[in-house]
Short mmCIF file of N, CA, C and O in Angstrom, two decimals:
data_model
loop_
_atom_site.label_atom_id
_atom_site.label_comp_id
_atom_site.label_asym_id
_atom_site.label_seq_id
_atom_site.Cartn_x
_atom_site.Cartn_y
_atom_site.Cartn_z
N UNK A 1038 45.72 35.55 -81.03
CA UNK A 1038 46.00 34.82 -82.18
C UNK A 1038 46.70 35.42 -83.34
O UNK A 1038 46.51 36.74 -83.52
N UNK A 1039 47.57 34.95 -84.14
CA UNK A 1039 48.38 35.37 -85.10
C UNK A 1039 47.61 35.65 -86.32
O UNK A 1039 46.82 34.59 -86.72
N UNK A 1040 47.80 36.66 -87.23
CA UNK A 1040 47.11 36.93 -88.40
C UNK A 1040 47.99 36.15 -89.20
O UNK A 1040 49.19 35.68 -89.16
N UNK A 1041 47.58 35.61 -90.18
CA UNK A 1041 48.18 34.80 -91.54
C UNK A 1041 49.33 35.43 -92.02
O UNK A 1041 50.25 34.98 -92.04
N UNK A 1042 49.24 36.82 -92.06
CA UNK A 1042 50.54 37.74 -92.64
C UNK A 1042 51.69 37.71 -91.73
O UNK A 1042 52.72 37.54 -92.01
N UNK A 1043 51.20 37.56 -90.29
CA UNK A 1043 52.21 37.63 -89.32
C UNK A 1043 52.71 36.17 -89.50
O UNK A 1043 54.19 36.22 -89.36
N UNK A 1044 52.06 35.22 -89.41
CA UNK A 1044 52.65 33.80 -89.58
C UNK A 1044 53.53 33.59 -90.58
O UNK A 1044 54.70 33.22 -90.59
N UNK A 1045 53.16 34.30 -91.91
CA UNK A 1045 53.92 34.16 -93.06
C UNK A 1045 55.27 34.90 -92.93
O UNK A 1045 56.16 34.29 -93.25
N UNK A 1046 55.11 35.94 -92.27
CA UNK A 1046 56.56 36.95 -92.15
C UNK A 1046 57.44 36.29 -91.20
O UNK A 1046 58.36 35.91 -91.48
N UNK A 1047 56.77 35.71 -90.06
CA UNK A 1047 57.72 34.88 -89.43
C UNK A 1047 58.29 33.76 -89.85
O UNK A 1047 59.57 33.44 -90.01
N UNK A 1048 57.54 33.06 -90.60
CA UNK A 1048 58.23 31.89 -91.30
C UNK A 1048 59.21 32.05 -92.56
O UNK A 1048 60.34 31.51 -92.47
N UNK A 1049 58.99 33.29 -93.23
CA UNK A 1049 59.77 33.94 -94.05
C UNK A 1049 61.19 34.18 -93.47
O UNK A 1049 62.34 33.91 -93.67
N UNK A 1050 61.08 34.86 -92.34
CA UNK A 1050 62.18 35.21 -91.61
C UNK A 1050 63.01 34.01 -90.98
O UNK A 1050 64.28 34.00 -91.30
N UNK A 1051 62.24 33.02 -90.76
CA UNK A 1051 62.89 31.58 -90.03
C UNK A 1051 63.88 31.05 -91.64
O UNK A 1051 64.82 30.71 -91.28
N UNK A 1052 63.05 31.23 -92.36
CA UNK A 1052 63.68 30.61 -94.05
C UNK A 1052 64.85 31.25 -94.11
O UNK A 1052 65.84 30.58 -94.44
N UNK A 1053 64.81 32.61 -94.07
CA UNK A 1053 66.10 33.36 -94.58
C UNK A 1053 67.16 33.08 -93.48
O UNK A 1053 68.39 33.19 -93.99
N UNK A 1054 66.74 33.29 -92.30
CA UNK A 1054 67.98 32.87 -91.19
C UNK A 1054 68.66 31.57 -91.62
O UNK A 1054 69.78 31.46 -91.39
N UNK A 1055 67.68 30.38 -91.87
CA UNK A 1055 68.09 29.08 -92.08
C UNK A 1055 69.19 29.29 -93.17
O UNK A 1055 70.10 28.47 -93.42
N UNK A 1056 68.49 30.03 -94.35
CA UNK A 1056 69.30 30.00 -95.66
C UNK A 1056 70.73 30.70 -95.37
O UNK A 1056 71.81 30.06 -96.06
N UNK A 1057 70.72 31.88 -94.62
CA UNK A 1057 71.97 32.52 -94.14
C UNK A 1057 72.92 31.30 -93.46
O UNK A 1057 74.19 31.23 -93.78
N UNK A 1058 72.43 30.51 -92.37
CA UNK A 1058 73.19 29.92 -91.85
C UNK A 1058 73.89 28.79 -92.81
O UNK A 1058 75.15 28.54 -92.58
N UNK A 1059 72.87 28.35 -93.66
CA UNK A 1059 73.37 27.11 -94.45
C UNK A 1059 74.49 27.46 -95.52
O UNK A 1059 75.56 26.71 -95.70
N UNK A 1060 74.32 28.79 -95.67
CA UNK A 1060 74.99 29.32 -96.78
C UNK A 1060 76.57 29.60 -96.06
O UNK A 1060 77.82 29.51 -96.81
N UNK A 1061 76.88 29.94 -94.98
CA UNK A 1061 78.01 30.33 -94.10
C UNK A 1061 78.32 28.61 -94.05
O UNK A 1061 79.76 28.90 -94.15
N UNK A 1062 77.74 27.68 -93.42
CA UNK A 1062 78.61 26.54 -93.46
C UNK A 1062 78.91 25.93 -94.87
O UNK A 1062 80.27 25.28 -94.82
N UNK A 1063 78.17 26.03 -95.82
CA UNK A 1063 78.62 25.49 -97.21
C UNK A 1063 79.94 26.42 -97.65
O UNK A 1063 80.94 26.13 -98.13
N UNK A 1064 79.95 27.88 -97.30
CA UNK A 1064 81.25 28.56 -97.61
C UNK A 1064 82.55 27.91 -96.80
O UNK A 1064 83.55 27.92 -97.29
N UNK A 1065 82.21 27.67 -95.42
CA UNK A 1065 83.55 27.36 -94.69
C UNK A 1065 83.81 25.72 -95.19
O UNK A 1065 84.88 25.65 -95.50
N UNK A 1066 82.83 24.88 -95.72
CA UNK A 1066 83.26 23.73 -96.47
C UNK A 1066 84.11 23.94 -97.63
O UNK A 1066 84.94 23.36 -97.93
N UNK A 1067 83.69 24.85 -98.50
CA UNK A 1067 84.39 25.12 -99.77
C UNK A 1067 85.80 25.77 -99.48
O UNK A 1067 86.57 25.49 -100.14
N UNK A 1068 85.74 26.57 -98.40
CA UNK A 1068 86.97 27.12 -98.13
C UNK A 1068 88.01 26.27 -97.60
O UNK A 1068 89.19 26.21 -98.07
N UNK A 1069 87.75 25.16 -96.85
CA UNK A 1069 88.33 23.89 -96.22
C UNK A 1069 88.81 23.17 -97.43
O UNK A 1069 89.85 22.59 -97.16
N UNK A 1070 88.12 23.05 -98.43
CA UNK A 1070 88.58 22.49 -99.75
C UNK A 1070 89.19 23.07 -100.60
O UNK A 1070 89.68 22.54 -101.99
N UNK A 1071 89.62 24.37 -100.43
CA UNK A 1071 90.42 25.03 -101.25
C UNK A 1071 89.71 25.88 -102.49
O UNK A 1071 90.19 26.24 -103.67
N UNK A 1072 88.37 25.97 -102.34
CA UNK A 1072 87.35 26.54 -103.23
C UNK A 1072 87.09 27.77 -102.87
O UNK A 1072 86.00 28.00 -102.53
N UNK A 1073 88.11 28.58 -102.98
CA UNK A 1073 87.83 30.25 -102.66
C UNK A 1073 86.78 30.58 -103.62
O UNK A 1073 85.96 31.64 -102.71
N UNK A 1074 86.68 30.51 -104.56
CA UNK A 1074 85.53 31.52 -105.44
C UNK A 1074 84.19 30.68 -104.97
O UNK A 1074 83.45 31.71 -104.87
N UNK A 1075 84.20 29.52 -104.96
CA UNK A 1075 82.71 29.17 -104.34
C UNK A 1075 82.58 29.56 -103.01
O UNK A 1075 81.18 30.04 -102.67
N UNK A 1076 83.54 29.65 -102.22
CA UNK A 1076 83.29 30.16 -100.46
C UNK A 1076 82.82 31.52 -100.90
O UNK A 1076 82.03 31.95 -100.09
N UNK A 1077 83.24 32.34 -101.56
CA UNK A 1077 82.99 33.78 -101.83
C UNK A 1077 81.61 33.92 -102.21
O UNK A 1077 80.86 34.67 -101.67
N UNK A 1078 80.99 32.80 -103.29
CA UNK A 1078 79.76 33.15 -103.58
C UNK A 1078 78.88 32.71 -102.43
O UNK A 1078 77.67 33.30 -102.42
N UNK A 1079 79.27 31.69 -101.63
CA UNK A 1079 78.47 31.37 -100.59
C UNK A 1079 78.19 32.25 -99.61
O UNK A 1079 77.29 32.70 -98.94
N UNK A 1080 79.32 33.02 -99.39
CA UNK A 1080 79.57 34.12 -98.23
C UNK A 1080 78.33 35.30 -98.74
O UNK A 1080 77.74 35.96 -97.85
N UNK A 1081 78.36 35.80 -100.42
CA UNK A 1081 77.57 36.69 -100.54
C UNK A 1081 76.22 36.15 -100.58
O UNK A 1081 75.45 37.00 -100.21
N UNK A 1082 75.90 34.86 -100.91
CA UNK A 1082 74.53 34.34 -100.53
C UNK A 1082 74.02 34.74 -99.21
O UNK A 1082 72.96 35.06 -98.95
N UNK A 1083 74.98 34.42 -98.28
CA UNK A 1083 74.64 34.46 -96.67
C UNK A 1083 74.32 35.89 -96.45
O UNK A 1083 73.47 36.46 -95.55
N UNK A 1084 75.27 36.80 -96.75
CA UNK A 1084 75.18 38.26 -96.76
C UNK A 1084 73.85 38.80 -97.05
O UNK A 1084 72.97 39.34 -96.62
N UNK A 1085 73.26 38.35 -98.46
CA UNK A 1085 72.19 38.56 -99.29
C UNK A 1085 70.87 38.02 -98.18
O UNK A 1085 70.00 39.07 -98.09
N UNK A 1086 70.99 36.79 -97.78
CA UNK A 1086 69.84 36.25 -96.88
C UNK A 1086 69.66 37.14 -95.73
O UNK A 1086 68.64 37.51 -95.18
N UNK A 1087 70.89 37.67 -95.05
CA UNK A 1087 70.83 38.28 -93.60
C UNK A 1087 70.33 39.68 -94.00
O UNK A 1087 69.54 40.14 -93.01
N UNK A 1088 70.73 40.25 -95.01
CA UNK A 1088 70.09 41.63 -95.23
C UNK A 1088 68.63 41.70 -95.29
O UNK A 1088 68.08 42.57 -95.20
N UNK A 1089 68.18 40.76 -96.16
CA UNK A 1089 66.85 40.77 -96.74
C UNK A 1089 66.04 40.60 -95.28
O UNK A 1089 64.99 41.07 -94.94
N UNK A 1090 66.78 39.53 -94.49
CA UNK A 1090 66.17 39.07 -93.36
C UNK A 1090 65.91 40.34 -92.39
O UNK A 1090 64.82 40.72 -91.92
N UNK A 1091 67.14 41.01 -92.45
CA UNK A 1091 66.89 42.36 -91.51
C UNK A 1091 66.06 43.20 -91.99
O UNK A 1091 65.39 44.25 -91.02
N UNK A 1092 66.18 43.77 -93.21
CA UNK A 1092 64.97 44.60 -93.95
C UNK A 1092 63.65 44.37 -93.47
O UNK A 1092 62.83 45.00 -93.18
N UNK A 1093 63.20 42.74 -94.00
CA UNK A 1093 61.90 42.47 -93.65
C UNK A 1093 61.43 42.51 -92.17
O UNK A 1093 60.19 42.51 -91.87
N UNK A 1094 62.38 42.34 -91.18
CA UNK A 1094 62.14 42.39 -89.79
C UNK A 1094 61.68 43.85 -89.50
O UNK A 1094 61.19 44.00 -88.33
N UNK A 1095 61.93 44.72 -89.95
CA UNK A 1095 61.48 46.24 -89.70
C UNK A 1095 61.00 46.75 -90.85
O UNK A 1095 61.15 47.54 -91.43
N UNK A 1096 59.49 46.34 -90.94
CA UNK A 1096 58.63 46.64 -92.09
C UNK A 1096 58.24 48.29 -91.95
O UNK A 1096 58.18 48.84 -93.06
N UNK A 1097 58.43 48.73 -90.86
CA UNK A 1097 58.16 50.24 -90.67
C UNK A 1097 59.03 51.12 -91.35
O UNK A 1097 58.77 52.32 -91.72
N UNK A 1098 60.30 50.54 -91.50
CA UNK A 1098 61.39 51.51 -91.96
C UNK A 1098 61.43 51.38 -93.62
O UNK A 1098 62.19 52.17 -94.28
N UNK A 1099 60.67 50.56 -93.94
CA UNK A 1099 60.53 50.48 -95.62
C UNK A 1099 60.23 51.87 -96.25
O UNK A 1099 59.15 52.46 -95.67
N UNK A 1100 60.61 52.22 -97.29
CA UNK A 1100 60.40 53.61 -97.97
C UNK A 1100 59.17 53.28 -98.68
O UNK A 1100 58.96 51.98 -99.05
N UNK A 1101 58.08 54.06 -98.49
CA UNK A 1101 57.03 54.18 -99.40
C UNK A 1101 57.16 54.46 -100.42
O UNK A 1101 57.70 55.55 -100.96
N UNK A 1102 56.54 53.71 -101.56
CA UNK A 1102 56.68 53.85 -102.86
C UNK A 1102 55.65 54.98 -103.53
O UNK A 1102 54.49 54.63 -103.04
N UNK A 1103 55.96 55.89 -104.15
CA UNK A 1103 54.85 56.68 -104.61
C UNK A 1103 54.52 56.27 -106.18
O UNK A 1103 55.32 55.87 -106.81
N UNK A 1104 53.31 56.35 -106.53
CA UNK A 1104 53.03 56.06 -107.79
C UNK A 1104 52.54 57.33 -108.66
O UNK A 1104 52.13 58.25 -108.09
N UNK A 1105 52.55 57.41 -110.03
CA UNK A 1105 52.27 58.58 -110.84
C UNK A 1105 50.98 58.92 -110.91
O UNK A 1105 50.37 60.02 -111.44
N UNK A 1106 50.14 58.02 -110.39
CA UNK A 1106 48.63 58.14 -110.59
C UNK A 1106 47.85 57.78 -109.37
O UNK A 1106 48.16 57.55 -108.44
#
């Protein structure tokens, strides 16, 4: 049985993957209609979603934050 946190992480990963895919599709549509700036913004959104998704997939590699207290 998966813990709630694992289920939420899996759902979040799936959502980020979906957002990345949709942003790439929108970028292609914008490019096809001659809207280069909008296409660029969608490509940056896709990159951001993909980057966050890959970072969240590897939680052991995240740096540990130190507090002053």
